[in-house]
Short mmCIF file of C-alpha atoms in Angstrom, two decimals:
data_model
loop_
_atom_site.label_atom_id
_atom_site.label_comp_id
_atom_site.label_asym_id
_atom_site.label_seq_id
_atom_site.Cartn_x
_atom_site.Cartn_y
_atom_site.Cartn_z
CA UNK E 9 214.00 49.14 69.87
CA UNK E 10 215.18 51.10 67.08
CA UNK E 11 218.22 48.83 66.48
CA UNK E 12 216.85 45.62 67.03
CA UNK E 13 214.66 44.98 63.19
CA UNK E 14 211.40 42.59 63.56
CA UNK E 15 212.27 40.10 61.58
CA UNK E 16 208.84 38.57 61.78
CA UNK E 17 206.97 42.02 61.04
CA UNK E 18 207.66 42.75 57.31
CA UNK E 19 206.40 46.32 58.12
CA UNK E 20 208.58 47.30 60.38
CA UNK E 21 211.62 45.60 58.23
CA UNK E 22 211.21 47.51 55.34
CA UNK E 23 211.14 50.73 57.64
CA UNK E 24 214.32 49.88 59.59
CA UNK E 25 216.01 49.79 56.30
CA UNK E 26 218.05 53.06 55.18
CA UNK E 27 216.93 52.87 51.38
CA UNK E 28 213.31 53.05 50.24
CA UNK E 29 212.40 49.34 49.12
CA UNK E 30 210.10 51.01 46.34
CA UNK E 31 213.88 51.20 44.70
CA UNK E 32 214.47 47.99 44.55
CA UNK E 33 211.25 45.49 44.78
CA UNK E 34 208.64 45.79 42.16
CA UNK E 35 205.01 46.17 43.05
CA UNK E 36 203.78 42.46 43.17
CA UNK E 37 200.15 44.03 41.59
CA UNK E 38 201.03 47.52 40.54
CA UNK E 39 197.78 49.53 41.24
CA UNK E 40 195.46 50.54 37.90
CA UNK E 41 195.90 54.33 38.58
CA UNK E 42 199.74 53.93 37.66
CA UNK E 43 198.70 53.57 34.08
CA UNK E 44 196.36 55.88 34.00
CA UNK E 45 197.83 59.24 31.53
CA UNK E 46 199.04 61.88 33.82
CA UNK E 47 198.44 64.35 31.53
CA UNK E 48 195.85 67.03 31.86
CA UNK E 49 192.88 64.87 29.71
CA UNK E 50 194.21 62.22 32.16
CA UNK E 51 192.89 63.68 35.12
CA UNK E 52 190.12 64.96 34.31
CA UNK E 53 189.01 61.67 32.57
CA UNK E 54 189.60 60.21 36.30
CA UNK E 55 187.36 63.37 37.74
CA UNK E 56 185.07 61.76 35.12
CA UNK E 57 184.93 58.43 36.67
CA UNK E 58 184.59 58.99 39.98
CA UNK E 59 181.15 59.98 39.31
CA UNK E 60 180.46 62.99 41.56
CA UNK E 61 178.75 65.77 39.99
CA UNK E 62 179.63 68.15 42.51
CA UNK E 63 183.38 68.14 41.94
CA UNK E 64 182.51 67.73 37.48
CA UNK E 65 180.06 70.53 37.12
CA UNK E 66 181.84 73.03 38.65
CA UNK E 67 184.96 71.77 37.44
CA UNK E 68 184.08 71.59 33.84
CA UNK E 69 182.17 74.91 34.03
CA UNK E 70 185.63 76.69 35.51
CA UNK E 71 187.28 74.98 32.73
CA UNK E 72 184.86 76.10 30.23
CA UNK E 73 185.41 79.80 31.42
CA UNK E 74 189.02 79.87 30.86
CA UNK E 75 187.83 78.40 27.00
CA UNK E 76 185.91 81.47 26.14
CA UNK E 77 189.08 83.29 25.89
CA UNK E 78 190.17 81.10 23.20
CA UNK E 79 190.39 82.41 19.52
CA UNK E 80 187.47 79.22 19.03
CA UNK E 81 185.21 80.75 21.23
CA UNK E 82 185.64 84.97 20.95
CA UNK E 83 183.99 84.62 17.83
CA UNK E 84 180.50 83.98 19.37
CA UNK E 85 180.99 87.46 21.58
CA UNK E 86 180.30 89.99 18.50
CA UNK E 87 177.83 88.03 16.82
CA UNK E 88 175.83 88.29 20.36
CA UNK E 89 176.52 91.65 20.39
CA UNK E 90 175.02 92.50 16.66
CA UNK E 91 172.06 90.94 17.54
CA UNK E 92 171.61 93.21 21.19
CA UNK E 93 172.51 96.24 18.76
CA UNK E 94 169.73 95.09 16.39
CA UNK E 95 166.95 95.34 19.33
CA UNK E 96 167.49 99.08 18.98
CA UNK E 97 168.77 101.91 21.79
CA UNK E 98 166.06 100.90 24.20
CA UNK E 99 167.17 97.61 25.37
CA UNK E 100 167.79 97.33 28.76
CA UNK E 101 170.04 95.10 31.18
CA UNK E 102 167.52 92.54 31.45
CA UNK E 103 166.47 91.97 27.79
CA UNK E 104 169.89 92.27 27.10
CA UNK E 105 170.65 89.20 29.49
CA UNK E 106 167.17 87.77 28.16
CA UNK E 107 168.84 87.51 24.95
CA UNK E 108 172.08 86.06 25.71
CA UNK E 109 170.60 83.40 27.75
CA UNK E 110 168.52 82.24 24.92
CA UNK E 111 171.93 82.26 22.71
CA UNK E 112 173.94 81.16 24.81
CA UNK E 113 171.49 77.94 25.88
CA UNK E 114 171.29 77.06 21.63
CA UNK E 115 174.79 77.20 21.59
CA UNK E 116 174.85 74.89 25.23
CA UNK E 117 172.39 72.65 23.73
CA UNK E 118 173.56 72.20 20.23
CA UNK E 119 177.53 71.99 21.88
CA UNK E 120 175.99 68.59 23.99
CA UNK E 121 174.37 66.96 21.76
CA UNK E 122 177.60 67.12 19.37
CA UNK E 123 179.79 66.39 21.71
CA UNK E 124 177.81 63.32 23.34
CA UNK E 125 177.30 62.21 19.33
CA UNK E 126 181.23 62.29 18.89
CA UNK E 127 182.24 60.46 21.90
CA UNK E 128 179.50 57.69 20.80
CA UNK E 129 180.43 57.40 17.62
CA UNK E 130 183.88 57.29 18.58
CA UNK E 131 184.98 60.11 16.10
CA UNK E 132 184.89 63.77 15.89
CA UNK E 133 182.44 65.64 14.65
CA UNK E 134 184.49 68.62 14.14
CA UNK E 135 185.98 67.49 10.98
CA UNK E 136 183.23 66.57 9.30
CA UNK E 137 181.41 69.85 10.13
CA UNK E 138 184.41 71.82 8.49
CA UNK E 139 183.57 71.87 5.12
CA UNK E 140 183.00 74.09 2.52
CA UNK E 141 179.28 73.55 2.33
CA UNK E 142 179.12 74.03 5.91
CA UNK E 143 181.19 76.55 6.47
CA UNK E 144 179.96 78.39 3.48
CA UNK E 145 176.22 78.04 4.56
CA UNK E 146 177.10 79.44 7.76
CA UNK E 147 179.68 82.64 6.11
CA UNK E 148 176.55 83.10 3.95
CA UNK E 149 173.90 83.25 6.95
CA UNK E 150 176.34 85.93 8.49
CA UNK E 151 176.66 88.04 5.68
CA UNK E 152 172.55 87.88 5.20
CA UNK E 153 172.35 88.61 9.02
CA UNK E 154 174.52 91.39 8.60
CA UNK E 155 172.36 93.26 5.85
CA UNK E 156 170.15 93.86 8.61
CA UNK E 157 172.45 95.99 10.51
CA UNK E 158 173.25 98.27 7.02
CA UNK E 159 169.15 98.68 7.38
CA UNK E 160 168.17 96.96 3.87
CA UNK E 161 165.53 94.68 5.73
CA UNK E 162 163.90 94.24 9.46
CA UNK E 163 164.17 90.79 11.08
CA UNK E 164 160.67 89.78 11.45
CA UNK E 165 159.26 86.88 12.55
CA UNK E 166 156.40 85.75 9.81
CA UNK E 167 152.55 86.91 11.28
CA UNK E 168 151.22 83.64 11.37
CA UNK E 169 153.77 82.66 13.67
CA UNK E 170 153.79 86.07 15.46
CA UNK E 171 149.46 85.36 16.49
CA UNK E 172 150.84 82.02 17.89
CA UNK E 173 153.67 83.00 19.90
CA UNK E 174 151.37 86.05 21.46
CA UNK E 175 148.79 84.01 23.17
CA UNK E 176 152.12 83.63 25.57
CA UNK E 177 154.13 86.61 25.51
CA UNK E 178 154.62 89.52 23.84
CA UNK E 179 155.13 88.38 19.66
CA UNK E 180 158.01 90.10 18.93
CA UNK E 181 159.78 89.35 21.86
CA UNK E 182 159.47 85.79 21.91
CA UNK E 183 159.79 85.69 18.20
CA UNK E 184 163.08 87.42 18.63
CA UNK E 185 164.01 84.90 21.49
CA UNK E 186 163.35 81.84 18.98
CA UNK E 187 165.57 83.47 16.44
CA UNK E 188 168.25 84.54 18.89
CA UNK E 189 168.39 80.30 20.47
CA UNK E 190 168.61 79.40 16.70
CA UNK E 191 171.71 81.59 16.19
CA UNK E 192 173.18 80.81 19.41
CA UNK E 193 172.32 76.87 18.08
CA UNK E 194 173.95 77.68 15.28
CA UNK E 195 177.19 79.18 16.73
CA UNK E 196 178.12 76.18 18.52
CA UNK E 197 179.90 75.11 15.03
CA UNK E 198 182.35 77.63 16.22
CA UNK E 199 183.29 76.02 19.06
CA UNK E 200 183.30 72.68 17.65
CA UNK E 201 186.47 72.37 16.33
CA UNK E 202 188.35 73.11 19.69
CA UNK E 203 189.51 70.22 20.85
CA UNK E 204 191.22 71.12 24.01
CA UNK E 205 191.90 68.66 26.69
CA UNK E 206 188.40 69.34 28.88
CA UNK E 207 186.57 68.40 25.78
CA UNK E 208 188.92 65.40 25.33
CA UNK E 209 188.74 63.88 28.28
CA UNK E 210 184.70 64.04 28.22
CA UNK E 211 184.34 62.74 24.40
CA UNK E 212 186.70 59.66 25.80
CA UNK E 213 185.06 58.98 28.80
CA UNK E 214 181.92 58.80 26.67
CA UNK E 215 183.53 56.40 24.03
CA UNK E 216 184.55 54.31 26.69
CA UNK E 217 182.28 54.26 29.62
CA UNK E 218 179.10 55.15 27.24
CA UNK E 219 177.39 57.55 30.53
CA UNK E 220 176.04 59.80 28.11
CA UNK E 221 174.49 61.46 31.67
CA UNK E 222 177.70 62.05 33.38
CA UNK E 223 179.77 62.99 30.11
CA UNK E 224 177.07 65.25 28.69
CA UNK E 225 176.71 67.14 32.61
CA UNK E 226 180.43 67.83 31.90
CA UNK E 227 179.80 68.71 28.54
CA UNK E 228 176.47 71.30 29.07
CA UNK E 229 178.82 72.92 31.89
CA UNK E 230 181.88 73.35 29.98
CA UNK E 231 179.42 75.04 27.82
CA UNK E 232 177.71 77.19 30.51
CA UNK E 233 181.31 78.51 31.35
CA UNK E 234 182.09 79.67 27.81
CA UNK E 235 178.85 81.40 28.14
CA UNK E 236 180.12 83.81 31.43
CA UNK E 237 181.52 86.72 28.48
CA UNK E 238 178.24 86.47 26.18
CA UNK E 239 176.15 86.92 29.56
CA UNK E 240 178.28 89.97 30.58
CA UNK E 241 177.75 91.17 27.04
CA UNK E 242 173.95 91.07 27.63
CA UNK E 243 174.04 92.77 30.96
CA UNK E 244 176.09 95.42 30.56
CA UNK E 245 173.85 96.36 27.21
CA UNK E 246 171.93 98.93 28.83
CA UNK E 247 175.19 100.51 29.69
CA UNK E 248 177.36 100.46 26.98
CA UNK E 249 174.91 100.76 23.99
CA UNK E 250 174.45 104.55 22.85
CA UNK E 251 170.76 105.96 23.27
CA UNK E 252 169.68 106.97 20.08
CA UNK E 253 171.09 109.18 16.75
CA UNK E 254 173.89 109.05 14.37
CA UNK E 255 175.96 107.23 16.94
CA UNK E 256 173.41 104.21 17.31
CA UNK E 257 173.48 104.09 12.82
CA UNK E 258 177.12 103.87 12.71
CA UNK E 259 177.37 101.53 15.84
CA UNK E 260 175.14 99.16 14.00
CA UNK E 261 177.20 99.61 10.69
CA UNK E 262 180.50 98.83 12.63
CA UNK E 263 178.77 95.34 13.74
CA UNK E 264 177.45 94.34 10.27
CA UNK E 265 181.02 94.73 8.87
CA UNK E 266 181.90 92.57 12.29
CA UNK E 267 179.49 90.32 10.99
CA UNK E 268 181.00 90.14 7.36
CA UNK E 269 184.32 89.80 8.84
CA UNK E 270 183.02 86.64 11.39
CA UNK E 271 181.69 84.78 7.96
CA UNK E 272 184.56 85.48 5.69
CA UNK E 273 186.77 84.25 8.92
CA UNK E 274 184.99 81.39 9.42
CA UNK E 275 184.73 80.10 5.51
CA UNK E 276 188.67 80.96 5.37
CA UNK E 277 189.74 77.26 6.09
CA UNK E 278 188.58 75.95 3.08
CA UNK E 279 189.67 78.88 0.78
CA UNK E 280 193.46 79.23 -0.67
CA UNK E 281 195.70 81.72 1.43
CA UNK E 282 195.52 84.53 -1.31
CA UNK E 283 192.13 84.36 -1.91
CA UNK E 284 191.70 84.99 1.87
CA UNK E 285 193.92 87.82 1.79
CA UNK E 286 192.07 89.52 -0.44
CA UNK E 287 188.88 89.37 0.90
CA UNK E 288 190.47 91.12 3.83
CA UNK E 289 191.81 93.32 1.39
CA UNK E 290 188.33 94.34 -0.09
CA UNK E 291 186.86 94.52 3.53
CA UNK E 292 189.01 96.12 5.02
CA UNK E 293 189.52 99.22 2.40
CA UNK E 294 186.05 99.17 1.45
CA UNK E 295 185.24 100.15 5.25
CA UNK E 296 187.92 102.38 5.72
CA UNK E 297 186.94 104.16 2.50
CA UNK E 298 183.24 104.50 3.64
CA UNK E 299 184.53 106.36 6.93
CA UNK E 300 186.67 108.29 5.62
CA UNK E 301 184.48 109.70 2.80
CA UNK E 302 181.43 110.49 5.49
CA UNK E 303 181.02 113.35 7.67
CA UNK E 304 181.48 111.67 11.30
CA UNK E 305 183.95 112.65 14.39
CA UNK E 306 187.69 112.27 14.64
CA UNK E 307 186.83 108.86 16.14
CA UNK E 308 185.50 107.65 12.79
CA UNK E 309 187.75 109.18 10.77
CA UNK E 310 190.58 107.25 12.85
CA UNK E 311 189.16 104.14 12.34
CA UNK E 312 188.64 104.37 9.16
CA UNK E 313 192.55 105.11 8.88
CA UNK E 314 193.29 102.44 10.54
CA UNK E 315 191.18 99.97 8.60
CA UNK E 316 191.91 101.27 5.07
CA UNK E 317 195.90 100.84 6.58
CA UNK E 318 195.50 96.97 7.82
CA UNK E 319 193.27 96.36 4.17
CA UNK E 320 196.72 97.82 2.39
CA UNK E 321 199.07 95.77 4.54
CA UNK E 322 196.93 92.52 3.63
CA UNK E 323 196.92 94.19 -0.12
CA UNK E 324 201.36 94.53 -0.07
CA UNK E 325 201.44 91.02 1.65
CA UNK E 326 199.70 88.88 -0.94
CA UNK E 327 201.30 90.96 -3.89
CA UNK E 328 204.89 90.37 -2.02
CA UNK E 329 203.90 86.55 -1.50
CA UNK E 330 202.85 86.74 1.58
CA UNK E 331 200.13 83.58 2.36
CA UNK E 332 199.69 83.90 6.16
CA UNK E 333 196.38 86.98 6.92
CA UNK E 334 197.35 86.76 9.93
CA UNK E 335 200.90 88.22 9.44
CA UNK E 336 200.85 89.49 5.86
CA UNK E 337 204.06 91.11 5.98
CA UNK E 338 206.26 88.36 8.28
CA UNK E 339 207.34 87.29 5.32
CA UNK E 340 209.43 90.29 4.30
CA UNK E 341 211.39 90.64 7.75
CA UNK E 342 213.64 88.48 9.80
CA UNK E 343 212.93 84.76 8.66
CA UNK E 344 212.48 82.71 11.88
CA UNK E 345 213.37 79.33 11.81
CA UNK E 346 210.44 76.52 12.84
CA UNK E 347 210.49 72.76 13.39
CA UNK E 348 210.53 70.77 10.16
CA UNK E 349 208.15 67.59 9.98
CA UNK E 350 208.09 65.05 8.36
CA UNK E 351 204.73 64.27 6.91
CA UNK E 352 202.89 60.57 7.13
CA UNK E 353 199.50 59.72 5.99
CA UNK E 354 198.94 55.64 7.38
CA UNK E 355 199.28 53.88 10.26
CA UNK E 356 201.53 51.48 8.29
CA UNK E 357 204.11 54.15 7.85
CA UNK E 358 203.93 55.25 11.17
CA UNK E 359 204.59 51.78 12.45
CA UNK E 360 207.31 51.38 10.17
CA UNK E 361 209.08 54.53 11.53
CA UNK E 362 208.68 53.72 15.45
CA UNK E 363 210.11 50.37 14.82
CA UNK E 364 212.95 52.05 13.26
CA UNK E 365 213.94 55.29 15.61
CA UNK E 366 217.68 54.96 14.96
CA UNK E 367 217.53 55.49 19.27
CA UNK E 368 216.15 59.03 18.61
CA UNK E 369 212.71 59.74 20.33
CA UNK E 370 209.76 60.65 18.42
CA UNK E 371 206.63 63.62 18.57
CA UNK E 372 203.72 63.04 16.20
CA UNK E 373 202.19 66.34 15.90
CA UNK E 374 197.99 66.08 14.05
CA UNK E 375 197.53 68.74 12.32
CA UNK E 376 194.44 70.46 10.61
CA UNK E 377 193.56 73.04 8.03
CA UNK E 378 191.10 74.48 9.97
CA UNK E 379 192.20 73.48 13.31
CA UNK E 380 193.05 77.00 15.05
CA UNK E 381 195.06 75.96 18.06
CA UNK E 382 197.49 73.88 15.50
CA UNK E 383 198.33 76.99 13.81
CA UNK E 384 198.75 79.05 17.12
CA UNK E 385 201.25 76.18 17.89
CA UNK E 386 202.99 76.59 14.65
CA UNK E 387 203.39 80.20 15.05
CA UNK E 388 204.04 80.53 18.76
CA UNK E 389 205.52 77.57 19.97
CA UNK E 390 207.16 75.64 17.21
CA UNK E 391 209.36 78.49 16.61
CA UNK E 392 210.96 79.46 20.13
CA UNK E 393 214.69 78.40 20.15
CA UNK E 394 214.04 76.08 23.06
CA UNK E 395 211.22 73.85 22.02
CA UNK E 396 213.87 73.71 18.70
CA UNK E 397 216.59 72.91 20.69
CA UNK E 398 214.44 70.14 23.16
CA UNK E 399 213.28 68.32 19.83
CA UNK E 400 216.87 68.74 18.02
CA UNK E 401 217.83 64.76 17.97
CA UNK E 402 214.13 63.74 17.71
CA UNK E 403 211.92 62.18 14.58
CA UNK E 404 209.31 64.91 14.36
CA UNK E 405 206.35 63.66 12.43
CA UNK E 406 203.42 65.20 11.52
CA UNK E 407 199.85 63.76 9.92
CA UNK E 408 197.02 65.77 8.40
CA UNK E 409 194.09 65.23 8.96
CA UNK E 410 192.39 68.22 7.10
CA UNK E 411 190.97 65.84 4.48
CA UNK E 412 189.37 63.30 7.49
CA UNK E 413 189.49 60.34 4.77
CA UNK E 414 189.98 56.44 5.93
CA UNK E 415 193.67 56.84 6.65
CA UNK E 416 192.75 59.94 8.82
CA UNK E 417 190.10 58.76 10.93
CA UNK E 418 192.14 55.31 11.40
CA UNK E 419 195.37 57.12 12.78
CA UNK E 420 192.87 59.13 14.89
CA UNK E 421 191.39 56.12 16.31
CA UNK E 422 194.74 54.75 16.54
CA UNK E 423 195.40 57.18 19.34
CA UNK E 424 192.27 57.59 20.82
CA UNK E 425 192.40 61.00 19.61
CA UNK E 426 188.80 63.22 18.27
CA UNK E 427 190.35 65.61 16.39
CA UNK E 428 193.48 67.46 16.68
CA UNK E 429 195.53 69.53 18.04
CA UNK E 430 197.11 66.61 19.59
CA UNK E 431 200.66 65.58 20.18
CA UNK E 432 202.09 62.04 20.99
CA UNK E 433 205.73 61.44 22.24
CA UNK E 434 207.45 58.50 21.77
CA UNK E 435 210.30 57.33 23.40
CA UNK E 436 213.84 55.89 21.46
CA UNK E 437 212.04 52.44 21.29
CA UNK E 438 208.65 53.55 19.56
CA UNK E 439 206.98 53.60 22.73
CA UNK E 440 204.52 56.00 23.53
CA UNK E 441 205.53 57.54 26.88
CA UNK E 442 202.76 57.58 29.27
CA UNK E 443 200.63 60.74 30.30
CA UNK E 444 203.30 62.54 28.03
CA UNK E 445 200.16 63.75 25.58
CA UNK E 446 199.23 67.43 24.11
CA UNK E 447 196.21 68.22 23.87
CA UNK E 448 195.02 71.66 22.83
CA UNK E 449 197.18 74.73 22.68
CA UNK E 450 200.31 75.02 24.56
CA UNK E 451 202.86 78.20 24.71
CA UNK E 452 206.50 77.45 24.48
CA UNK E 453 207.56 77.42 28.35
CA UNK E 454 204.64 74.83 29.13
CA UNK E 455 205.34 73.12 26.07
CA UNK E 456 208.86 73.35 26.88
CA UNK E 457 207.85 71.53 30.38
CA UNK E 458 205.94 68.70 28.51
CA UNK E 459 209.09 67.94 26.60
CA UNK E 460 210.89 67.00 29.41
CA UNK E 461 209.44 63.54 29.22
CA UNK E 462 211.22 62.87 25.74
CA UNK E 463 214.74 62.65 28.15
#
């Protein structure tokens, strides 16, 4: 009966008793899921593993989607569009989507084959690809690109090539197409350098497990999802492009200064914080001049208003001291008070501070030049009076790893860690607290949430 405990049934004993045993006895063989991170690059590292494709493709693809509306992967969107607006006023829905299916399957491709590279070689990529010759070959290829749209020169594919290609299909078109999968090829160094918990979790279970097949079907359909806005894009072309006239000229203007404005944006990591204001500056002004001073509708004339405005803003910013594009003139309001790191460089130093935490806990923040999310961090989250007043009594550290030298790629590997953004929290014995990590962009009431491990 209910009062009378089985002594010889251990199950039934443990029930009969008022407090939950868990409290009290240990797990004689504590199961290998309760180590496991239970952080978001945690569980989808264990999606990994299981091994089914039908819960990772559409998993990763739904992840992917909810990527392309990341700063990282916008980018991509009006390049895509330039080149639909270079076909002319006659493309329709379906070369429209013909077109961003060959970009958008470069970029796919390309976006793999890095990300299956990384996760074998244990390293990011990402780093390595942001450099000024990269980046500067690529701002260069965009500016070139975007002559095309200000009508000095026709994209052509050569006529040898052209007599090949139309023993198949019409020349041009499938001309076009090859250029088009290069760009889109191309673009995927865009997307590179997010390293958001998704692509994480698939770059470790490839270091690890070495399934280049199951990590790279993760991979191709993160990529397919951040393809869902470039595919709209080419559908709704038919519909949203004008026919034909002045209205076509100027649309295809507006996307060559888009174009202009993709390559300076993307070269800006590796140039000084002035020097990138001003290029604004000139871009900006220059554009807004050029509207202003043609004939064209109100519309036009507004725009160029508002461009010649935002060039001046950049222009009062830098002369002010202002060093942030993004907010040229933050500098002359209300000063808002953001965490305050302090900066390490080696392993060895960061060993020698966790041994000696003074009983405060610790967050190591990786930090980048060029890494996008790390600045949205700084400027979103880092400066809201709670995450402040969560990380008051803890040793905030920070390591950059802009440079991606020796010391860099050993405190990355340290960690596990491809690239940053990335966070680690440690507790007051210079533990790291498990499934506690960061990874990717975070605003301040998740963030907020995530620091509720440090107590």
């Amino acid at each position: 009966g209910e009062g009378k405990p089985a002594a010889l049934t251990p199950g039934v004993t443990i029930r009969a008793i008022p407090q939950p045993v868990t409290t009290v006895l240990p797990p004689l063989t504590p199961p290998a899921a309760a180590t496991a991170p239970a952080d978001d690059a945690g569980r989808l590292e264990a999606a990994l593993k299981s091994g089914r494709l039908l819960l990772i493709l559409p998993l990763f693809a739904l992840l992917g989607l909810g990527l392309s509306f990341t700063p990282c992967v916008l980018p991509m969107v009006p390049i895509l569009s330039s080149i639909i607006v270079g076909e002319g006023a006659d493309t329709s829905r379906a070369r429209g989507l013909l077109l961003s299916v060959a970009y958008s399957l470069g970029m796919a491709i390309v976006y793999t084959a890095l990300g299956v590279g990384a996760g074998l070689a244990g390293a990011g990529l990402s780093a390595a690809l942001q450099n000024a010759w990269v980046l500067g070959a690529f701002a260069l290829l965009m500016a070139g690109l975007s002559l095309s749209m200000f009508g000095y020169y026709e994209l052509q594919v050569p006529a040898a090539l052209q007599s090949k290609l139309s023993t198949v299909s019409n020349r041009q078109s499938s001309g076009k197409l090859a250029g088009v999968f290069v760009m889109g090829a191309i673009s995927a160094l865009i997307v590179g350098p997010c390293v958001a918990a998704p692509l994480a979790a698939a770059l470790l279970y490839i270091s690890q497990s070495r399934d280049v097949v199951i990590g790279g079907a993760a991979l191709f359909a993160m990529a397919v999802g951040m393809s869902v806005p470039l595919m709209l894009v080419g559908v709704s072309a038919g519909a949203l492009l004008p026919r034909a006239g002045m209205w076509m000229d100027a649309v295809k203007r507006f996307f060559g200064v888009l174009m202009l404005a993709m390559g300076w944006w993307l070269v800006s990591p590796v140039l000084p914080p002035a020097v990138q204001m001003m290029g604004w500056v000139v871009l900006l002004t220059g554009y807004g001049i050029y509207l202003l001073a043609h004939r064209g509708k109100w519309v036009a004339k507004l725009a160029g208003v508002a461009a010649a405005v935002l060039g001046l803003m950049q222009l009062v910013g830098v002369a002010s001291g202002g060093r942030d594009p993004l907010a040229p003139l933050a500098h002359l309001g209300a000063k808002h008070e953001t965490l305050s790191f302090q900066r390490i460089k080696t392993v060895q130093q960061l060993d020698a501070l966790l041994a000696q935490t003074g009983g405060r806990t610790v967050m190591l923040d990786f930090y980048a030049d060029w890494c996008v999310s790390c600045k949205e961090m700084e400027k979103l989250t880092f400066v809201d009076p709670q995450v402040r007043a969560k990380l008051a009594h803890s040793l905030l550290l920070q390591v950059d790893v802009t440079a991606n030298d020796a010391d860099d790629k050993a405190m990355l590997k340290r960690f596990g860690l491809f690239g940053p953004p990335g966070i680690i929290l440690f507790d007051k014995q210079g533990r790291e607290i498990d499934g506690a990590r960061v990874i990717g962009f975070q605003d301040a009431a998740k963030f907020t949430a995530s620091l509720s491990r440090l107590n």
